CSV table of C-alpha atoms and ligand atoms in Angstrom, one decimal:
chain,number,residue,atom,x,y,z
A,1,MET,CA,-36.0,-101.1,17.6
A,2,PHE,CA,-38.1,-100.8,20.8
A,3,SER,CA,-37.2,-103.0,23.7
A,4,LEU,CA,-40.1,-103.3,26.2
A,5,ILE,CA,-39.4,-104.6,29.7
A,6,LEU,CA,-42.1,-106.2,31.7
A,7,PRO,CA,-41.0,-106.6,35.3
A,8,THR,CA,-43.0,-109.4,37.0
A,9,TYR,CA,-43.7,-110.8,40.4
A,10,ASN,CA,-46.7,-113.2,40.6
A,11,GLU,CA,-48.3,-112.1,37.3
A,12,ALA,CA,-48.8,-115.6,35.9
A,13,GLU,CA,-52.5,-115.0,35.2
A,14,ASN,CA,-51.8,-111.7,33.5
A,15,ILE,CA,-48.8,-112.4,31.3
A,16,PRO,CA,-50.3,-114.4,28.4
A,17,GLU,CA,-53.1,-112.0,27.6
A,18,LEU,CA,-50.8,-109.0,28.1
A,19,VAL,CA,-48.2,-110.2,25.7
A,20,ARG,CA,-50.9,-110.8,23.1
A,21,SER,CA,-52.3,-107.3,23.4
A,22,ILE,CA,-48.8,-105.7,23.4
A,23,LYS,CA,-47.9,-107.5,20.2
A,24,ASN,CA,-51.1,-106.2,18.6
A,25,ALA,CA,-50.3,-102.7,19.7
A,26,LEU,CA,-46.7,-102.9,18.5
A,27,ALA,CA,-47.6,-104.5,15.1
A,28,CYS,CA,-46.0,-101.6,13.2
A,29,VAL,CA,-43.0,-101.1,15.5
A,30,PRO,CA,-39.9,-103.4,15.4
A,31,HIS,CA,-39.7,-104.6,18.9
A,32,GLU,CA,-38.7,-107.2,21.5
A,33,ILE,CA,-40.4,-108.0,24.9
A,34,ILE,CA,-38.2,-108.8,27.8
A,35,ILE,CA,-39.9,-110.3,30.9
A,36,VAL,CA,-37.8,-110.0,34.0
A,37,ASP,CA,-39.2,-112.3,36.7
A,38,ASP,CA,-37.9,-112.6,40.3
A,39,ASP,CA,-38.6,-116.4,40.6
A,40,SER,CA,-42.3,-115.8,41.3
A,41,PRO,CA,-43.9,-118.4,43.5
A,42,ASP,CA,-46.8,-118.6,41.1
A,43,LYS,CA,-44.3,-119.6,38.4
A,44,THR,CA,-44.7,-116.6,36.1
A,45,TRP,CA,-41.3,-117.4,34.8
A,46,HIS,CA,-42.5,-120.8,33.6
A,47,ILE,CA,-45.4,-119.4,31.7
A,48,ALA,CA,-43.1,-116.7,30.2
A,49,GLN,CA,-40.6,-119.4,29.2
A,50,GLU,CA,-43.3,-121.2,27.3
A,51,ILE,CA,-44.3,-118.0,25.5
A,52,ALA,CA,-40.7,-117.2,24.7
A,53,HIS,CA,-40.1,-120.7,23.4
A,54,ASP,CA,-42.7,-120.1,20.6
A,55,GLN,CA,-41.9,-116.5,19.9
A,56,ASP,CA,-38.4,-115.2,18.9
A,57,ASP,CA,-39.1,-111.6,20.0
A,58,VAL,CA,-40.1,-112.5,23.6
A,59,HIS,CA,-37.3,-113.1,26.1
A,60,ILE,CA,-37.3,-114.0,29.7
A,61,ILE,CA,-34.8,-113.4,32.5
A,62,ARG,CA,-35.5,-115.4,35.6
A,63,ARG,CA,-33.6,-114.0,38.6
A,64,VAL,CA,-33.2,-116.2,41.7
A,65,GLY,CA,-32.6,-114.8,45.2
A,66,ARG,CA,-33.2,-111.2,44.1
A,67,ARG,CA,-36.2,-108.9,44.5
A,68,GLY,CA,-37.0,-105.4,43.4
A,69,LEU,CA,-38.8,-103.6,40.6
A,70,SER,CA,-36.1,-101.1,39.8
A,71,SER,CA,-33.3,-103.5,39.7
A,72,ALA,CA,-35.3,-105.9,37.5
A,73,VAL,CA,-36.0,-103.0,35.0
A,74,ILE,CA,-32.3,-102.0,35.0
A,75,GLU,CA,-31.3,-105.6,34.3
A,76,GLY,CA,-33.8,-105.8,31.5
A,77,PHE,CA,-32.4,-102.6,30.0
A,78,LEU,CA,-28.9,-104.0,30.2
A,79,SER,CA,-29.8,-107.0,28.1
A,80,ALA,CA,-32.0,-105.0,25.6
A,81,LYS,CA,-31.0,-104.6,21.9
A,82,GLY,CA,-33.2,-101.6,21.0
A,83,ASP,CA,-32.5,-97.9,20.6
A,84,VAL,CA,-35.4,-97.1,22.9
A,85,PHE,CA,-36.2,-99.0,26.1
A,86,GLY,CA,-39.7,-99.0,27.6
A,87,VAL,CA,-41.3,-100.3,30.8
A,88,MET,CA,-44.8,-101.0,31.8
A,89,ASP,CA,-46.7,-102.9,34.6
A,90,ALA,CA,-47.4,-106.5,33.7
A,91,ASP,CA,-51.0,-106.3,35.1
A,92,GLY,CA,-52.9,-104.4,32.5
A,93,GLN,CA,-52.9,-101.0,34.3
A,94,HIS,CA,-50.9,-99.2,31.6
A,95,ASP,CA,-52.5,-98.5,28.3
A,96,GLU,CA,-50.6,-100.5,25.7
A,97,SER,CA,-52.1,-98.6,22.8
A,98,LEU,CA,-49.8,-95.7,23.8
A,99,LEU,CA,-46.6,-97.8,23.3
A,100,PRO,CA,-45.9,-96.7,19.7
A,101,ALA,CA,-46.3,-93.0,20.8
A,102,LEU,CA,-43.9,-93.5,23.7
A,103,TYR,CA,-41.4,-95.1,21.5
A,104,GLU,CA,-41.6,-92.4,18.8
A,105,ALA,CA,-41.3,-89.6,21.3
A,106,ALA,CA,-38.2,-91.0,23.0
A,107,LEU,CA,-36.6,-91.9,19.6
A,108,ALA,CA,-37.2,-88.3,18.4
A,109,ASN,CA,-36.1,-86.4,21.5
A,110,GLY,CA,-33.2,-88.8,22.5
A,111,GLY,CA,-34.4,-88.5,26.1
A,112,ILE,CA,-37.5,-89.7,28.0
A,113,SER,CA,-41.2,-90.1,27.3
A,114,VAL,CA,-43.6,-90.6,30.2
A,115,GLY,CA,-47.1,-92.1,30.3
A,116,SER,CA,-48.5,-89.5,32.6
A,117,ARG,CA,-51.5,-89.6,34.9
A,118,TYR,CA,-51.2,-86.0,36.0
A,119,THR,CA,-50.8,-84.1,32.8
A,120,GLU,CA,-53.9,-82.7,31.0
A,121,GLY,CA,-56.0,-85.5,29.7
A,122,GLY,CA,-54.5,-88.1,32.1
A,123,SER,CA,-56.0,-89.6,35.2
A,124,VAL,CA,-55.4,-92.1,38.0
A,125,GLY,CA,-58.7,-93.8,37.3
A,126,GLU,CA,-60.5,-95.3,40.3
A,127,TRP,CA,-58.3,-94.6,43.3
A,128,ASP,CA,-59.5,-94.1,46.9
A,129,GLU,CA,-58.9,-90.7,48.6
A,130,GLN,CA,-56.0,-92.0,50.6
A,131,ARG,CA,-53.9,-93.4,47.8
A,132,TYR,CA,-54.7,-90.3,45.7
A,133,LEU,CA,-53.5,-88.0,48.4
A,134,LEU,CA,-50.4,-90.0,49.3
A,135,SER,CA,-49.5,-90.1,45.6
A,136,ARG,CA,-49.9,-86.4,45.2
A,137,ILE,CA,-47.7,-85.6,48.2
A,138,ALA,CA,-45.1,-88.0,47.1
A,139,THR,CA,-45.2,-86.6,43.6
A,140,LYS,CA,-44.8,-83.0,44.9
A,141,LEU,CA,-41.8,-84.0,47.1
A,142,ALA,CA,-40.2,-85.9,44.3
A,143,MET,CA,-40.7,-83.2,41.7
A,144,SER,CA,-38.7,-80.7,43.6
A,145,LEU,CA,-35.7,-82.9,43.4
A,146,CYS,CA,-35.8,-83.6,39.6
A,147,LYS,CA,-33.3,-82.0,37.3
A,148,VAL,CA,-35.8,-82.5,34.5
A,149,LYS,CA,-39.4,-81.7,35.5
A,150,VAL,CA,-42.4,-83.7,34.5
A,151,LYS,CA,-45.9,-83.8,36.2
A,152,ASP,CA,-45.7,-87.6,36.9
A,153,PRO,CA,-42.2,-88.5,38.0
A,154,MET,CA,-43.4,-91.6,39.7
A,155,SER,CA,-45.1,-93.2,36.7
A,156,GLY,CA,-44.1,-96.8,36.1
A,157,PHE,CA,-45.0,-96.4,32.4
A,158,PHE,CA,-42.2,-94.7,30.3
A,159,ALA,CA,-39.6,-95.0,27.7
A,160,VAL,CA,-36.0,-93.8,27.6
A,161,HIS,CA,-33.5,-93.5,24.8
A,162,ARG,CA,-30.5,-95.9,25.0
A,163,SER,CA,-28.0,-92.9,25.0
A,164,THR,CA,-29.7,-91.3,28.0
A,165,PHE,CA,-29.9,-94.6,29.9
A,166,GLU,CA,-26.2,-95.1,29.4
A,167,LYS,CA,-25.4,-91.7,30.7
A,168,VAL,CA,-27.2,-92.2,34.0
A,169,LEU,CA,-26.5,-95.9,34.5
A,170,PRO,CA,-23.6,-95.5,37.0
A,171,THR,CA,-25.7,-93.3,39.3
A,172,LEU,CA,-28.9,-95.4,39.4
A,173,ASN,CA,-30.1,-96.6,42.7
A,174,PRO,CA,-31.7,-100.0,42.2
A,175,LYS,CA,-33.8,-100.1,45.4
A,176,GLY,CA,-37.6,-100.0,45.4
A,177,PHE,CA,-40.1,-98.7,42.7
A,178,LYS,CA,-38.8,-95.3,41.8
A,179,ILE,CA,-37.0,-96.0,38.6
A,180,LEU,CA,-38.3,-93.1,36.5
A,181,LEU,CA,-37.7,-90.6,39.4
A,182,ASP,CA,-34.1,-91.9,39.6
A,183,PHE,CA,-33.6,-91.1,36.0
A,184,LEU,CA,-35.1,-87.6,36.3
A,185,VAL,CA,-32.9,-86.9,39.3
A,186,HIS,CA,-29.7,-87.9,37.6
A,187,VAL,CA,-30.0,-87.1,33.9
A,188,PRO,CA,-28.2,-84.0,32.5
A,189,LYS,CA,-30.3,-80.9,32.8
A,190,GLU,CA,-30.7,-80.5,29.0
A,191,THR,CA,-32.3,-83.9,28.6
A,192,ARG,CA,-35.7,-83.7,27.0
A,193,ALA,CA,-38.8,-85.2,28.5
A,194,GLU,CA,-42.3,-85.4,27.0
A,195,GLU,CA,-45.5,-86.5,28.7
A,196,ILE,CA,-48.3,-88.4,27.1
A,197,PRO,CA,-51.5,-88.5,29.1
A,198,PHE,CA,-53.2,-91.8,30.0
A,199,THR,CA,-55.7,-93.2,32.5
A,200,PHE,CA,-54.3,-95.6,35.0
A,201,GLY,CA,-56.4,-98.7,34.6
A,202,LYS,CA,-57.5,-101.5,36.9
A,203,ARG,CA,-55.3,-104.5,37.6
A,204,MET,CA,-56.6,-107.6,35.7
A,205,HIS,CA,-55.6,-110.2,38.3
A,206,GLY,CA,-53.6,-110.4,41.5
A,207,GLU,CA,-52.6,-107.6,43.8
A,208,SER,CA,-50.2,-104.6,44.0
A,209,LYS,CA,-46.7,-105.2,45.3
A,210,LEU,CA,-46.3,-101.6,46.4
A,211,SER,CA,-45.8,-102.4,50.1
A,212,ARG,CA,-45.4,-100.3,53.2
A,213,ARG,CA,-41.7,-101.2,53.0
A,214,VAL,CA,-41.4,-99.8,49.5
A,215,GLN,CA,-43.1,-96.6,50.6
A,216,ILE,CA,-40.6,-96.2,53.5
A,217,GLU,CA,-37.7,-96.8,51.2
A,218,PHE,CA,-39.1,-94.1,48.9
A,219,LEU,CA,-39.0,-91.5,51.7
A,220,GLU,CA,-35.5,-92.6,52.6
A,221,TYR,CA,-34.5,-92.1,49.0
A,222,LEU,CA,-36.0,-88.6,48.9
A,223,TYR,CA,-34.1,-87.7,52.1
A,224,ASP,CA,-30.9,-89.2,50.6
A,225,VAL,CA,-31.1,-87.2,47.4
A,226,ALA,CA,-32.1,-83.9,49.2
A,227,LEU,CA,-29.9,-83.9,52.3
A,228,GLY,CA,-27.9,-87.1,52.4
A,229,ARG,CA,-24.7,-85.4,51.5
A,230,PHE,CA,-24.9,-83.1,54.6
A,231,ILE,CA,-26.1,-85.6,57.2
A,232,PRO,CA,-25.9,-89.3,56.0
A,233,LEU,CA,-29.2,-91.2,56.0
A,234,VAL,CA,-27.7,-94.0,58.1
A,235,PHE,CA,-26.8,-91.6,60.9
A,236,VAL,CA,-30.4,-90.1,60.8
A,237,LYS,CA,-31.8,-93.6,61.1
A,238,TYR,CA,-29.4,-94.4,63.9
A,239,CYS,CA,-30.6,-91.3,65.8
A,240,ILE,CA,-34.3,-92.2,65.2
A,241,VAL,CA,-33.6,-95.7,66.7
A,242,GLY,CA,-31.7,-94.1,69.6
A,243,SER,CA,-34.6,-91.8,70.4
A,244,MET,CA,-37.0,-94.7,70.4
A,245,GLY,CA,-34.4,-96.5,72.6
A,246,VAL,CA,-34.8,-93.7,75.2
A,247,ILE,CA,-38.6,-94.4,75.3
A,248,VAL,CA,-37.9,-98.2,75.7
A,249,HIS,CA,-35.4,-97.4,78.4
A,250,VAL,CA,-37.8,-95.3,80.5
A,251,SER,CA,-40.6,-97.7,80.1
A,252,ALA,CA,-38.4,-100.7,81.0
A,253,PHE,CA,-37.2,-98.8,84.1
A,254,SER,CA,-40.7,-98.0,85.2
A,255,LEU,CA,-41.8,-101.6,84.8
A,256,ILE,CA,-38.9,-103.2,86.5
A,257,SER,CA,-38.8,-100.8,89.5
A,258,TYR,CA,-42.6,-101.4,89.9
A,259,PHE,CA,-41.8,-105.1,89.9
A,260,PHE,CA,-39.2,-104.7,92.7
A,261,ALA,CA,-40.8,-102.0,94.8
A,262,GLY,CA,-44.5,-101.8,93.7
A,263,ALA,CA,-45.9,-98.3,94.1
A,264,ALA,CA,-43.4,-97.6,97.0
A,265,GLU,CA,-40.2,-95.6,96.5
A,266,PRO,CA,-37.4,-98.1,95.5
A,267,THR,CA,-34.4,-98.5,97.7
A,268,PHE,CA,-31.1,-97.3,96.2
A,269,ARG,CA,-30.2,-101.0,95.4
A,270,GLN,CA,-33.5,-101.6,93.7
A,271,PHE,CA,-33.1,-98.3,91.8
A,272,SER,CA,-29.6,-99.1,90.6
A,273,LEU,CA,-30.6,-102.6,89.5
A,274,SER,CA,-33.7,-101.3,87.6
A,275,VAL,CA,-31.5,-98.8,85.8
A,276,ALA,CA,-29.0,-101.4,84.8
A,277,VAL,CA,-31.6,-103.8,83.5
A,278,ALA,CA,-33.4,-101.0,81.7
A,279,ILE,CA,-30.1,-99.9,80.0
A,280,GLU,CA,-29.5,-103.5,78.8
A,281,THR,CA,-33.1,-103.7,77.5
A,282,ALA,CA,-32.6,-100.5,75.5
A,283,VAL,CA,-29.2,-101.8,74.2
A,284,VAL,CA,-30.9,-105.0,73.0
A,285,PHE,CA,-33.7,-103.0,71.4
A,286,ASN,CA,-31.3,-100.6,69.7
A,287,PHE,CA,-29.2,-103.5,68.4
A,288,LEU,CA,-32.1,-105.4,66.9
A,289,LEU,CA,-33.7,-102.4,65.2
A,290,ASN,CA,-30.4,-101.0,63.9
A,291,ASN,CA,-29.6,-104.5,62.6
A,292,ALA,CA,-33.0,-104.8,60.9
A,293,TRP,CA,-33.3,-101.2,59.6
A,294,THR,CA,-30.5,-98.8,59.9
A,295,PHE,CA,-27.9,-101.2,58.7
A,296,SER,CA,-30.2,-103.5,56.7
A,297,HIS,CA,-27.7,-103.3,53.8
A,298,VAL,CA,-25.1,-105.1,55.9
A,299,ARG,CA,-27.5,-107.1,58.2
A,300,LEU,CA,-25.8,-109.5,60.6
A,301,LYS,CA,-27.2,-113.1,60.9
A,302,GLY,CA,-26.5,-116.1,63.1
A,303,ARG,CA,-23.2,-116.2,64.8
A,304,ALA,CA,-22.1,-112.9,63.3
A,305,ALA,CA,-25.1,-111.3,64.9
A,306,LEU,CA,-24.1,-112.6,68.3
A,307,VAL,CA,-20.5,-111.2,67.9
A,308,GLY,CA,-22.0,-108.0,66.6
A,309,PHE,CA,-24.2,-107.7,69.6
A,310,LEU,CA,-21.2,-108.0,71.9
A,311,LYS,CA,-19.3,-105.3,69.9
A,312,PHE,CA,-22.4,-103.1,70.1
A,313,ASN,CA,-22.4,-103.4,73.9
A,314,GLY,CA,-18.7,-102.4,73.9
A,315,ALA,CA,-19.3,-99.5,71.6
A,316,CYS,CA,-22.2,-98.2,73.7
A,317,LEU,CA,-20.0,-98.5,76.8
A,318,PHE,CA,-17.3,-96.5,75.2
A,319,GLY,CA,-19.9,-94.0,74.0
A,320,ALA,CA,-21.1,-93.6,77.6
A,321,LEU,CA,-17.6,-93.1,78.9
A,322,ALA,CA,-16.9,-90.4,76.2
A,323,ASN,CA,-20.2,-88.8,77.1
A,324,TYR,CA,-19.2,-88.7,80.8
A,325,ALA,CA,-15.7,-87.5,80.1
A,326,VAL,CA,-16.7,-84.6,77.9
A,327,SER,CA,-19.5,-83.5,80.3
A,328,ALA,CA,-17.3,-83.6,83.3
A,329,PHE,CA,-14.4,-81.8,81.5
A,330,LEU,CA,-16.7,-79.0,80.2
A,331,PHE,CA,-18.4,-78.6,83.6
A,332,SER,CA,-15.0,-78.4,85.4
A,333,PHE,CA,-14.0,-75.6,83.1
A,334,GLY,CA,-17.0,-73.6,84.1
A,335,PHE,CA,-19.4,-74.3,81.3
A,336,ALA,CA,-23.1,-74.2,82.2
A,337,LYS,CA,-24.4,-77.5,83.6
A,338,ILE,CA,-27.0,-78.2,80.9
A,339,LEU,CA,-24.6,-77.2,78.0
A,340,SER,CA,-22.0,-79.6,79.4
A,341,VAL,CA,-24.5,-82.5,79.6
A,342,VAL,CA,-25.9,-81.8,76.1
A,343,VAL,CA,-22.5,-81.6,74.4
A,344,GLY,CA,-21.4,-84.7,76.3
A,345,ALA,CA,-24.5,-86.6,75.1
A,346,PHE,CA,-23.9,-85.6,71.5
A,347,THR,CA,-20.3,-86.6,71.7
A,348,GLY,CA,-21.4,-90.0,73.1
A,349,VAL,CA,-23.8,-90.6,70.3
A,350,ILE,CA,-21.4,-89.7,67.5
A,351,TRP,CA,-18.7,-91.7,69.2
A,352,ASN,CA,-20.7,-94.9,69.5
A,353,TYR,CA,-22.2,-94.4,66.1
A,354,THR,CA,-18.8,-94.2,64.5
A,355,MET,CA,-17.5,-97.2,66.4
A,356,ASN,CA,-20.6,-99.3,65.5
A,357,ARG,CA,-20.2,-98.3,61.9
A,358,MET,CA,-16.5,-99.2,61.8
A,359,LEU,CA,-16.6,-102.3,64.0
A,360,THR,CA,-20.1,-103.8,64.3
A,361,TRP,CA,-21.6,-103.2,60.8
A,362,ARG,CA,-18.5,-102.5,58.8
A,363,HIS,CA,-18.9,-103.0,55.0
B,401,LIG,N1,-39.2,-108.5,38.8
B,401,LIG,C1,-40.0,-107.9,39.7
B,401,LIG,N2,-39.5,-107.9,41.0
B,401,LIG,N3,-41.1,-107.3,39.4
B,401,LIG,C2,-41.8,-106.6,40.4
B,401,LIG,C3,-41.4,-106.6,41.7
B,401,LIG,C4,-40.2,-107.3,42.1
B,401,LIG,O1,-39.8,-107.3,43.2
B,401,LIG,N4,-42.3,-105.9,42.4
B,401,LIG,C5,-43.3,-105.5,41.5
B,401,LIG,N5,-43.0,-106.0,40.3
B,401,LIG,C6,-43.7,-105.8,39.0
B,401,LIG,C7,-45.2,-106.2,39.2
B,401,LIG,O2,-45.4,-107.6,38.9
B,401,LIG,C8,-45.8,-105.3,38.1
B,401,LIG,O3,-45.7,-105.9,36.8
B,401,LIG,C9,-45.0,-104.0,38.2
B,401,LIG,O4,-43.7,-104.4,38.7
B,401,LIG,C10,-45.6,-102.9,39.0
B,401,LIG,O5,-46.0,-103.4,40.3
B,401,LIG,P1,-47.4,-103.2,40.9
B,401,LIG,O6,-47.6,-104.1,42.1
B,401,LIG,O7,-48.4,-103.4,39.8
B,401,LIG,O8,-47.4,-101.7,41.3
B,401,LIG,P2,-48.6,-100.7,41.4
B,401,LIG,O9,-49.5,-100.9,40.3
B,401,LIG,O10,-49.1,-100.7,42.8
B,401,LIG,O11,-47.8,-99.3,41.3
B,401,LIG,C11,-47.7,-98.6,40.0
B,401,LIG,O12,-47.9,-97.3,40.2
B,401,LIG,C12,-46.8,-96.6,40.9
B,401,LIG,C13,-47.1,-95.2,41.1
B,401,LIG,O13,-48.3,-95.0,41.6
B,401,LIG,C14,-46.5,-98.9,39.3
B,401,LIG,O14,-46.6,-98.5,37.9
B,401,LIG,C15,-45.3,-98.3,39.9
B,401,LIG,O15,-44.1,-98.4,39.0
B,401,LIG,C16,-45.5,-96.8,40.1
B,401,LIG,O16,-44.5,-96.2,40.8
B,402,LIG,MN1,-49.7,-102.2,38.7
């Protein structure tokens, strides 16, 4: 039996026609269709419920308070009854006439079959230069990380044998859109994968949900798989935020000292005050961005954010003290000036990162 998952978010206009054409295409294959909808504002779930009400082989999972293509697909797979699980966009972009071939291929090889835009005979259809280029770069990067190679590891149109799904289930990362890639990164090396060419079609109604945020999450994922075990992604993000904080700090300093002294040289008091305000401005900036991005998985809200902010200030102060102590210590032992300062600064960063991870944003 073939279990086809249709992840949906605002696909109300597409779903009835799509289900009809899928059932035509799968007339000779025993199948079920599972629509996994994330409580779409356009009430896709309601339309899907009506279809499921009249048809025994259509099921709907309505998730409330959750978002994400990959996690929706995994949830669909988990409730599926078939030996082979399939996925396709619920907007008409994937060619449903290939479903029987995808099913047969994954059933026969016990692994994966991919509807492929980049294998001979496939195509991305009418894409603009920019999306084509971005997709090619992302695909090349992604390919280098896969245990099992295919030409289109980012395709959203594929099928996988139940046994292979069960092997990789514990390692899957449910964030974003990269569900097939995640399989190819984690499956055992000897897993078989077959590509079936197709032309990526046009969306029937509505618009793509592949947002900028999803694209950034994708790059983060690539980093995590490639280098995450050497330098954790969270630390890299923390350092990126910190570097931006330096720019905020310098800009804030220039602005405030200009406010006090105009174009003239500031007095020592004005200078010190400007530095102090600039430091706190940078601290606020770092806290907000770290809370929104670096530690988005444990983001603080409301009162907890206020307490977190105070802890963050404390951790930064300790970081600065550690920075000072190490620099002064090395310098007094005859190390070169610049080396002492650099080693001190690194110690400070690692120190306040560690404290913030343990105290401010602890799991
Ligand atoms: N349940 C759920 N939750 N479904 C979602 C979500 C979500 O948060 N986000 C998107 N979907 C559904 C959409 O409704 C659609 O049926 C399918 O997932 C794919 O989303 P699209 O918005 O149509 O993506 P796309 O066409 O831009 O991207 C396609 O190409 C990419 C590679 O170029 C997809 O096939 C991607 O999977 C693929 O990686
Ligand atoms: Mn689509």
